[in-house]
Short mmCIF file of N, CA and C in Angstrom, two decimals:
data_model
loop_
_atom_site.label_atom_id
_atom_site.label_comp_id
_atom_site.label_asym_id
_atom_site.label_seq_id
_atom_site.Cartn_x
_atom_site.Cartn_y
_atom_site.Cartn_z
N UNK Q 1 116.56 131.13 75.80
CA UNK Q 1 117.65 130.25 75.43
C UNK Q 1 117.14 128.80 75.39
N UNK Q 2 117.44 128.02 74.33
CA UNK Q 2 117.30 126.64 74.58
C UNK Q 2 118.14 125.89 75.26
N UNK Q 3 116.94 124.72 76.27
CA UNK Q 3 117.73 124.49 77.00
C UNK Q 3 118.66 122.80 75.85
N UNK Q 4 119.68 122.37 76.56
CA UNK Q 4 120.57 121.03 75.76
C UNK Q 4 119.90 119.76 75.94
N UNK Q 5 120.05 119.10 75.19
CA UNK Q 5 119.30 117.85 74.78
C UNK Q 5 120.21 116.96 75.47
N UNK Q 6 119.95 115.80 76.27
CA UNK Q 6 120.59 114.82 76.38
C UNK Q 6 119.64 113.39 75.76
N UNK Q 7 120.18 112.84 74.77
CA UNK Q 7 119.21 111.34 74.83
C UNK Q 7 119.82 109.91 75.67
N UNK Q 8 118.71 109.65 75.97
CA UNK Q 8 118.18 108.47 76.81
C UNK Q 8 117.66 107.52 76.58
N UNK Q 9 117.59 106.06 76.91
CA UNK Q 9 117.07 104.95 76.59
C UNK Q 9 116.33 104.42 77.58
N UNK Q 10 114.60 103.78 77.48
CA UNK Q 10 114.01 103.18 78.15
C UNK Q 10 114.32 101.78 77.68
N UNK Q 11 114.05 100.53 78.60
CA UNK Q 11 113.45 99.88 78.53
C UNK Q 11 112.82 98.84 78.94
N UNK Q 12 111.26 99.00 78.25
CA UNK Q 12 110.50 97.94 78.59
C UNK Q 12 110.71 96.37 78.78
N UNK Q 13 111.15 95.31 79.80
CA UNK Q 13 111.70 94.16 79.94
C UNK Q 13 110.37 93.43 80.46
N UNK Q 14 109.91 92.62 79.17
CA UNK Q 14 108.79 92.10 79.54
C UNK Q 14 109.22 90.45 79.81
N UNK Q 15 108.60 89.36 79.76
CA UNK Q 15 108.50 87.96 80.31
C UNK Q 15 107.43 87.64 80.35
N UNK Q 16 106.71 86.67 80.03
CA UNK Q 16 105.49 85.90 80.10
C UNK Q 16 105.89 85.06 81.11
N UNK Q 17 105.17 84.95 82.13
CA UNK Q 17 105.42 84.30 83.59
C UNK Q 17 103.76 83.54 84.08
N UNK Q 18 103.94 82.40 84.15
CA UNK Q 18 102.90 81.54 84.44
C UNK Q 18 101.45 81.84 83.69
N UNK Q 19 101.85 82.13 82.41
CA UNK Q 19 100.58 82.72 81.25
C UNK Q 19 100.02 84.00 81.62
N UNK Q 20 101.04 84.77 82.08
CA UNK Q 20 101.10 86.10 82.16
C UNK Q 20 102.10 87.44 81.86
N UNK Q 21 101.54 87.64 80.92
CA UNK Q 21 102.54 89.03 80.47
C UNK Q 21 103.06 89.64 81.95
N UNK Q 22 104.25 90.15 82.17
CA UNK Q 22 104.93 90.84 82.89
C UNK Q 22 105.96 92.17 82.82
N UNK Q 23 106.29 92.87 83.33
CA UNK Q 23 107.14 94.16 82.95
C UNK Q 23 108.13 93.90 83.98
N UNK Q 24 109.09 94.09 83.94
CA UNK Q 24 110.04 94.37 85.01
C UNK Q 24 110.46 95.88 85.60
N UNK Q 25 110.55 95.78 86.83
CA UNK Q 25 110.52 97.45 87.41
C UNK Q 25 111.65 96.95 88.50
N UNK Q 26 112.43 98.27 88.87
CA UNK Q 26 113.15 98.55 89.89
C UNK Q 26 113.45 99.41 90.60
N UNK Q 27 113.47 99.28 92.28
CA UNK Q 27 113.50 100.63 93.12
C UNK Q 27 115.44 100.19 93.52
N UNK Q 28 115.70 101.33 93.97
CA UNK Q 28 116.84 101.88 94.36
C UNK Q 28 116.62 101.28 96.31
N UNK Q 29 117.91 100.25 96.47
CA UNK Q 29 117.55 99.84 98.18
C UNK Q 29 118.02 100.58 98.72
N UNK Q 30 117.21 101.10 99.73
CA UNK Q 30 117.33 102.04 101.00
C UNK Q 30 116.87 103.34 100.51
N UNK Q 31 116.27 103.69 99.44
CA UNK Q 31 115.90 104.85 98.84
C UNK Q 31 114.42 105.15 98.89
N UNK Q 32 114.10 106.22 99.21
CA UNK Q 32 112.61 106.56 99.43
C UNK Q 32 111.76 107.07 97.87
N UNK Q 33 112.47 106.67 96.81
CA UNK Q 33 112.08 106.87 95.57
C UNK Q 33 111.43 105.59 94.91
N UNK Q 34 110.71 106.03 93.80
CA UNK Q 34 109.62 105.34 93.46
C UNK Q 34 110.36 103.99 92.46
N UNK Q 35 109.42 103.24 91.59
CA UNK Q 35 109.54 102.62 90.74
C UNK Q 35 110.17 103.20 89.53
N UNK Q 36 111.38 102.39 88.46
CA UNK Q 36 111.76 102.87 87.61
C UNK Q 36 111.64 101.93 86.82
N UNK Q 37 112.30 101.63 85.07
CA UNK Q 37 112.48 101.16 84.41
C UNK Q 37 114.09 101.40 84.34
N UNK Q 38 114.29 100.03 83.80
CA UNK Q 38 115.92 100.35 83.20
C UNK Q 38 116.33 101.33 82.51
N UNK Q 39 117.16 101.91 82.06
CA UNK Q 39 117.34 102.75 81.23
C UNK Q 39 118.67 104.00 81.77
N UNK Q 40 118.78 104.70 80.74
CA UNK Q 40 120.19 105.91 81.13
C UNK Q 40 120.14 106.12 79.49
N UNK Q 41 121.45 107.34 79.72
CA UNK Q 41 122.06 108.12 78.42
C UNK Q 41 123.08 107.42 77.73
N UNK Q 42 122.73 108.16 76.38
CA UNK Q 42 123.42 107.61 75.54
C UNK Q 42 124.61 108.26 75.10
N UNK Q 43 125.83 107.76 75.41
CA UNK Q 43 127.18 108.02 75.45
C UNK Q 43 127.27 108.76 73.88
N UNK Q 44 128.17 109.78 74.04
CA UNK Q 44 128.49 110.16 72.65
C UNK Q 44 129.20 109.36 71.87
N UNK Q 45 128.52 109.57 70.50
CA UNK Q 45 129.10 108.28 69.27
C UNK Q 45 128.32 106.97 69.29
N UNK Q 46 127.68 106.68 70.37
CA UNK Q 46 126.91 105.45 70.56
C UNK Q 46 126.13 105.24 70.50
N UNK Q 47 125.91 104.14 68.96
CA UNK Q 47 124.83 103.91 68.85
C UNK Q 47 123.12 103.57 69.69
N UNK Q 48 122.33 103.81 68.94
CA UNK Q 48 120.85 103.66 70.32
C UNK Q 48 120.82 102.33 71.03
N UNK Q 49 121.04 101.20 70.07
CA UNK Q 49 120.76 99.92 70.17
C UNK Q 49 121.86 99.83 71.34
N UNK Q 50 123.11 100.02 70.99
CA UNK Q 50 124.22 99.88 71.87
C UNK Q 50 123.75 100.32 73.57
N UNK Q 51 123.50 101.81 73.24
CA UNK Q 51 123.12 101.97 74.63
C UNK Q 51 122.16 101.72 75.25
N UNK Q 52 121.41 100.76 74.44
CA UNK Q 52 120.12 100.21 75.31
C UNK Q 52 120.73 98.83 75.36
N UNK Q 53 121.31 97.74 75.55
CA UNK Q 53 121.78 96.94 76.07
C UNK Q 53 122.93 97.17 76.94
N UNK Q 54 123.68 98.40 76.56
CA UNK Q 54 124.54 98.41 77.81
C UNK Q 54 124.14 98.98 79.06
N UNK Q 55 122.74 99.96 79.00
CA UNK Q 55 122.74 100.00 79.83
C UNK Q 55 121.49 99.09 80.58
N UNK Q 56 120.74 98.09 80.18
CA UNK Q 56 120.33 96.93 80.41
C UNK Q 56 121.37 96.33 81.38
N UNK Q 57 122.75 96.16 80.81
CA UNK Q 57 122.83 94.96 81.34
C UNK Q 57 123.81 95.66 82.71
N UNK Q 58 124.41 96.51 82.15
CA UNK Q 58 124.72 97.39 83.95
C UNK Q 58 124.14 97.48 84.86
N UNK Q 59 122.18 97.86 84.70
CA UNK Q 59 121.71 98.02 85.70
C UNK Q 59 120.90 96.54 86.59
N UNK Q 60 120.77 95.59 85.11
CA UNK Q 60 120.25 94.63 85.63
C UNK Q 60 120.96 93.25 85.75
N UNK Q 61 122.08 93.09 85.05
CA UNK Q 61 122.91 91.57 85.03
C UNK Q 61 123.09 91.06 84.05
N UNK Q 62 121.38 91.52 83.09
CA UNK Q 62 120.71 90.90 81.74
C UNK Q 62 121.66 90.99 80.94
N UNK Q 63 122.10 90.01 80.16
CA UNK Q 63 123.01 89.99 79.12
C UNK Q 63 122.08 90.00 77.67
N UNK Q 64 122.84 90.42 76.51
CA UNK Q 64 122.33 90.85 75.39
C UNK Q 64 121.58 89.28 74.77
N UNK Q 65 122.25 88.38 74.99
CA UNK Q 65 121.80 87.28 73.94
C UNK Q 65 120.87 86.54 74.93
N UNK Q 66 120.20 87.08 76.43
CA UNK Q 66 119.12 86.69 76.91
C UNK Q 66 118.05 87.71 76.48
N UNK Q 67 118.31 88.54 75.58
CA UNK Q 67 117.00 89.51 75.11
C UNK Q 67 117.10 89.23 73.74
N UNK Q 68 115.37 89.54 73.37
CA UNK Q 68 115.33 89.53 71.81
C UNK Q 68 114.60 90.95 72.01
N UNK Q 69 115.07 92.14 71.12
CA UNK Q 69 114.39 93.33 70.87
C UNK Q 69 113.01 93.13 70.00
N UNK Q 70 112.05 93.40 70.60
CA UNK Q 70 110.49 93.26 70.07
C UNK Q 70 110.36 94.40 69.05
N UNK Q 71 110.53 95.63 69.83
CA UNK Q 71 110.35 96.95 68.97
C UNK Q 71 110.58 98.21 69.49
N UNK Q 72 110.79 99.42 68.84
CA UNK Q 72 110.60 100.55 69.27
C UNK Q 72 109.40 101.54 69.80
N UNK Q 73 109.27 102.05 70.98
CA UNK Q 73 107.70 101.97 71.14
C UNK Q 73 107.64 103.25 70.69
N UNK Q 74 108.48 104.30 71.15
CA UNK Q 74 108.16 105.60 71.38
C UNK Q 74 109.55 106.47 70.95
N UNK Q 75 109.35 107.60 70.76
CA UNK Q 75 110.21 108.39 71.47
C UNK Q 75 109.78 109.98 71.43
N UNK Q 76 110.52 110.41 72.53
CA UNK Q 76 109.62 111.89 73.23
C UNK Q 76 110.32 112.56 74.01
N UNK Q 77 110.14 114.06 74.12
CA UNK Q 77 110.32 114.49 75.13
C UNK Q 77 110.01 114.31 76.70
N UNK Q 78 111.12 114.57 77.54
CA UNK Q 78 110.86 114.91 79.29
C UNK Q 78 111.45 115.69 79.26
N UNK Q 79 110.99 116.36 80.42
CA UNK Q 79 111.57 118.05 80.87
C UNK Q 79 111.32 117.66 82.20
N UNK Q 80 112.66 117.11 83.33
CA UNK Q 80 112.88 117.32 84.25
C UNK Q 80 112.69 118.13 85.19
N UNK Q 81 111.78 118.26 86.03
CA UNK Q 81 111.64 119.66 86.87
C UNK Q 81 112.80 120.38 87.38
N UNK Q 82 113.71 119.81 87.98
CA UNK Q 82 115.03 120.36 88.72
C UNK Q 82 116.14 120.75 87.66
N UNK Q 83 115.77 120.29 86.39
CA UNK Q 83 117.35 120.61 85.90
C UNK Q 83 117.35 121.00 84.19
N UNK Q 84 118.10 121.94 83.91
CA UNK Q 84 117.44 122.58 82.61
C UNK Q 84 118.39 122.11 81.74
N UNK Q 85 117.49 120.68 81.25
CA UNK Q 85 117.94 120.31 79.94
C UNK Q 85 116.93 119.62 79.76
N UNK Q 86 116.70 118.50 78.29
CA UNK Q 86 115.37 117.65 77.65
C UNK Q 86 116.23 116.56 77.60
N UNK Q 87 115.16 115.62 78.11
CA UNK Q 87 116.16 114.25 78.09
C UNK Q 87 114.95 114.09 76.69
N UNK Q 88 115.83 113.12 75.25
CA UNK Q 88 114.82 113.02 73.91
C UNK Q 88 115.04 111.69 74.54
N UNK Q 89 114.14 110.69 74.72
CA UNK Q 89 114.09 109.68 75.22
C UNK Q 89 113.28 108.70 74.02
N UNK Q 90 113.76 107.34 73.70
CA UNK Q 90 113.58 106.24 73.18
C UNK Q 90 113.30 105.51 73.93
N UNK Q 91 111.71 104.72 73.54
CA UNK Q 91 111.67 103.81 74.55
C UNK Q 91 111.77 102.30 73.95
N UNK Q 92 112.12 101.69 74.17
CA UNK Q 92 111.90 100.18 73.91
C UNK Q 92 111.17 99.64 74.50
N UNK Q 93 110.81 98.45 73.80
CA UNK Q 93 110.06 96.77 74.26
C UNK Q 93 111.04 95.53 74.11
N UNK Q 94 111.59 94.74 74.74
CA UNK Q 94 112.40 93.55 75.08
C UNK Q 94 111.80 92.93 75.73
N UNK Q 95 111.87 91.53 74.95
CA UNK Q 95 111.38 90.80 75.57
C UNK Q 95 112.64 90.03 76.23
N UNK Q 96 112.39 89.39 77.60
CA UNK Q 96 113.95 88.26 78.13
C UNK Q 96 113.24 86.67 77.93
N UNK Q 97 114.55 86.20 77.40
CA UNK Q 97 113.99 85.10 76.69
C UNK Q 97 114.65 83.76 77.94
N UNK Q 98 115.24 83.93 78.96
CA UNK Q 98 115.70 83.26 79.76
C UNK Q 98 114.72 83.14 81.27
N UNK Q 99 114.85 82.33 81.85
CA UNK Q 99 114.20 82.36 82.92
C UNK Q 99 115.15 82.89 83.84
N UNK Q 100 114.37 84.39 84.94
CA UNK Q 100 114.85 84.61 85.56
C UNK Q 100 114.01 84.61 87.20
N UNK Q 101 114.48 85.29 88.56
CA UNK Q 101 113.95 84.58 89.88
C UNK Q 101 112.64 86.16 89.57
N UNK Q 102 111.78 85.83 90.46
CA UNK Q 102 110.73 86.44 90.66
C UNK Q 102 111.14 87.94 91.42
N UNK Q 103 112.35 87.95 91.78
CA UNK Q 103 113.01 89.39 92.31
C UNK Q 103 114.65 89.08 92.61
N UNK Q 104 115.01 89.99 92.49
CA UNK Q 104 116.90 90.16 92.69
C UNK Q 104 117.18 91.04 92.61
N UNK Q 105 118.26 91.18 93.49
CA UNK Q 105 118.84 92.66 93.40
C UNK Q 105 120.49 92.59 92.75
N UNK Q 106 120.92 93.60 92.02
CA UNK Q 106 122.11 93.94 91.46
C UNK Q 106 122.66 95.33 91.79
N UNK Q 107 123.93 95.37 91.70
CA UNK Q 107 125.16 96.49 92.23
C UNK Q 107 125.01 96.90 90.93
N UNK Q 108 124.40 98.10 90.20
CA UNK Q 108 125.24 98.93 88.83
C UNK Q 108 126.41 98.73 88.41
N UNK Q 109 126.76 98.03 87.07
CA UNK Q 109 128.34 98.47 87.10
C UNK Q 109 128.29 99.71 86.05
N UNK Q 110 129.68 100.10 85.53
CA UNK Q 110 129.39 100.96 84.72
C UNK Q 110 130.39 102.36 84.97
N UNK Q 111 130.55 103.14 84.55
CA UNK Q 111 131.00 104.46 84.91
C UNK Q 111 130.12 105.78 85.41
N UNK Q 112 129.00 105.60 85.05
CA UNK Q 112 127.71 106.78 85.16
C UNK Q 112 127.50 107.02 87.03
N UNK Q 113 126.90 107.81 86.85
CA UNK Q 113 126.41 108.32 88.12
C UNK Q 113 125.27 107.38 89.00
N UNK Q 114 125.20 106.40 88.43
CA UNK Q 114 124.72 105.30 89.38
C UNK Q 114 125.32 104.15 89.60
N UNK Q 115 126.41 104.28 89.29
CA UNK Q 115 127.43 103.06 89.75
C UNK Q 115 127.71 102.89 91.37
N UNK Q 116 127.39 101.49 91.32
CA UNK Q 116 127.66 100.83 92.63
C UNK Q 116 126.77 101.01 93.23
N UNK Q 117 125.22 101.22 92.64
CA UNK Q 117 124.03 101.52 93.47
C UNK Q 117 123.48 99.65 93.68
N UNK Q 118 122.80 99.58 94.87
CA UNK Q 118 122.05 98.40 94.56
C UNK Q 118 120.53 98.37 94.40
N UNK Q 119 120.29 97.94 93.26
CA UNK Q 119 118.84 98.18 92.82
C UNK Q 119 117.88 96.66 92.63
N UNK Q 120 116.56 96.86 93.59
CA UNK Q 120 116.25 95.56 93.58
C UNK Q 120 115.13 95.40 92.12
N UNK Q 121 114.82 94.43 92.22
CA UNK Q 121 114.28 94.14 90.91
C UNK Q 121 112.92 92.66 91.12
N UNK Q 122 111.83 93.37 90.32
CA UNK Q 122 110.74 92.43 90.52
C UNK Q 122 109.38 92.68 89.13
N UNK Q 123 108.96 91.59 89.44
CA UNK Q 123 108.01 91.35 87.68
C UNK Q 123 106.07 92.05 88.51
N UNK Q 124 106.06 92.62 87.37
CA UNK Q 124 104.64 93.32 87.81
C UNK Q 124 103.61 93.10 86.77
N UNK Q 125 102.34 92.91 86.92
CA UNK Q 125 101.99 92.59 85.98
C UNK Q 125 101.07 93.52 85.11
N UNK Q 126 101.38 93.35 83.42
CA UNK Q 126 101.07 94.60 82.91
C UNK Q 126 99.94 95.29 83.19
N UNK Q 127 98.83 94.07 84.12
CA UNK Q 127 97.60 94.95 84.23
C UNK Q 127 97.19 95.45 85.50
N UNK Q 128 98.98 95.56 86.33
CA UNK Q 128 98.71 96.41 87.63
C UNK Q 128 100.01 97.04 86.91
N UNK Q 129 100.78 97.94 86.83
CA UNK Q 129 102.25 98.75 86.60
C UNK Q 129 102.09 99.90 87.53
N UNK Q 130 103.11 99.71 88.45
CA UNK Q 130 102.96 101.08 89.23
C UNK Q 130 103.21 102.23 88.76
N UNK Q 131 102.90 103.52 89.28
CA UNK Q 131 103.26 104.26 89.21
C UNK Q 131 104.99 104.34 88.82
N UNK Q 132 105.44 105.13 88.05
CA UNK Q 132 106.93 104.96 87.66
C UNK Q 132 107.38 106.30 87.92
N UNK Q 133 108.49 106.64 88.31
CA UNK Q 133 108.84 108.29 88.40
C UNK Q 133 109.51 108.73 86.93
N UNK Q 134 109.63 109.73 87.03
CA UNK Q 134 110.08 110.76 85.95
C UNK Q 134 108.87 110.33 84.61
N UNK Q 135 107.38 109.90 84.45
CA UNK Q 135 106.97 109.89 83.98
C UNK Q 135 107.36 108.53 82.72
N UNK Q 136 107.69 107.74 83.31
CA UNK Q 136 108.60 106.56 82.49
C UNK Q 136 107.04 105.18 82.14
N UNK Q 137 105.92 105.88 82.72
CA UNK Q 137 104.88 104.93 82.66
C UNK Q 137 104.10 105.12 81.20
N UNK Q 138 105.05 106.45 80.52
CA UNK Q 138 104.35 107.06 79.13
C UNK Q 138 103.89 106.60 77.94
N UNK Q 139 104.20 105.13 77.73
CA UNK Q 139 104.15 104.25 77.00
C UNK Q 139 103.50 102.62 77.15
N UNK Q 140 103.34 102.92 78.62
CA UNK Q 140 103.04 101.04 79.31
C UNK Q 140 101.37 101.15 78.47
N UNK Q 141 100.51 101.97 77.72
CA UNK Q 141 99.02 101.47 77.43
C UNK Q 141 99.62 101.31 76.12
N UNK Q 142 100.65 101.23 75.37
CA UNK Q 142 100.99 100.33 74.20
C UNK Q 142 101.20 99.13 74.60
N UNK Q 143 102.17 98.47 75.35
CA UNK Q 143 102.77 97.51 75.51
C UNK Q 143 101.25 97.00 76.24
N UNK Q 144 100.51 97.20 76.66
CA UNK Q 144 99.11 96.66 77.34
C UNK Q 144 98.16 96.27 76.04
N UNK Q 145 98.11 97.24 74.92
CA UNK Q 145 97.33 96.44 73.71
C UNK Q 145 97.80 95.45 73.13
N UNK Q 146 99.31 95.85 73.15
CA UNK Q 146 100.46 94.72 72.61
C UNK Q 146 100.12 93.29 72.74
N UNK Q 147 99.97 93.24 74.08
CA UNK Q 147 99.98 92.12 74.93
C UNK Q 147 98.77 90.91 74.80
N UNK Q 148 97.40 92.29 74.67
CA UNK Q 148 96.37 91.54 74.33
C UNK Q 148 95.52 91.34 73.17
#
């Protein structure tokens, strides 16, 4: 049987910070889980673009007219170990065109299953990127040629 498709949006939130390319990453506070990128599903009927700024700005504060969309990097399969469906995932590159603090944390808003989480937030630089979970690091050696 095939398993159901859900699609998903990455994205890459870069910043040039003291003549240095940067990525933005975020862990979940009080959570023993790894580094993520922004990102979630895309609501039925809703457009890609749509759900990659909304869910930008739920998880991070980031409002739409502090990003300029650079490009589309990717898009691909994941196959979740625990749960039988394919997330078809789109990834983006955004750049934030505002100055923001070197780390902060934000409450999710939103309706999804991570609402009201607080997730902290900090700039890494593209030529250290941690490890990311669910395999979300699948794309960072584009955005690394990109860069240079």
């Amino acid at each position: 049987m095939f398993k159901p498709v859900r699609g998903k949006v990455l994205a890459y939130i870069t910043q040039k910070r003291e003549g240095e390319w940067k990525l933005l990453v975020l862990k979940e506070v009080g959570s023993s889980g790894g580094y993520e990128v922004p990102g979630g599903t895309i609501e039925p009927d809703e457009l890609l673009i749509d759900a990659l700024y909304r869910e930008i700005e739920e998880e991070t504060g980031i409002q739409r007219h502090e990003l300029t969309l650079m490009r589309k990097l990717k898009k691909s399969n994941y196959f979740p170990e625990d749960r039988h469906i394919v997330h078809e995932r789109s990834i983006f590159l955004v750049q934030l065109d505002e100055p923001y603090p070197e780390t902060w944390t934000h409450t999710v808003q939103g309706e999804g299953k991570d609402a009201g989480l607080t997730l902290q937030f900090e700039w890494v630089s593209l030529d250290d990127v941690p490890p990311l979970d669910a395999n979300q690091n699948e794309a960072i050696d584009f955005i690394q040629r990109l860069a240079y």
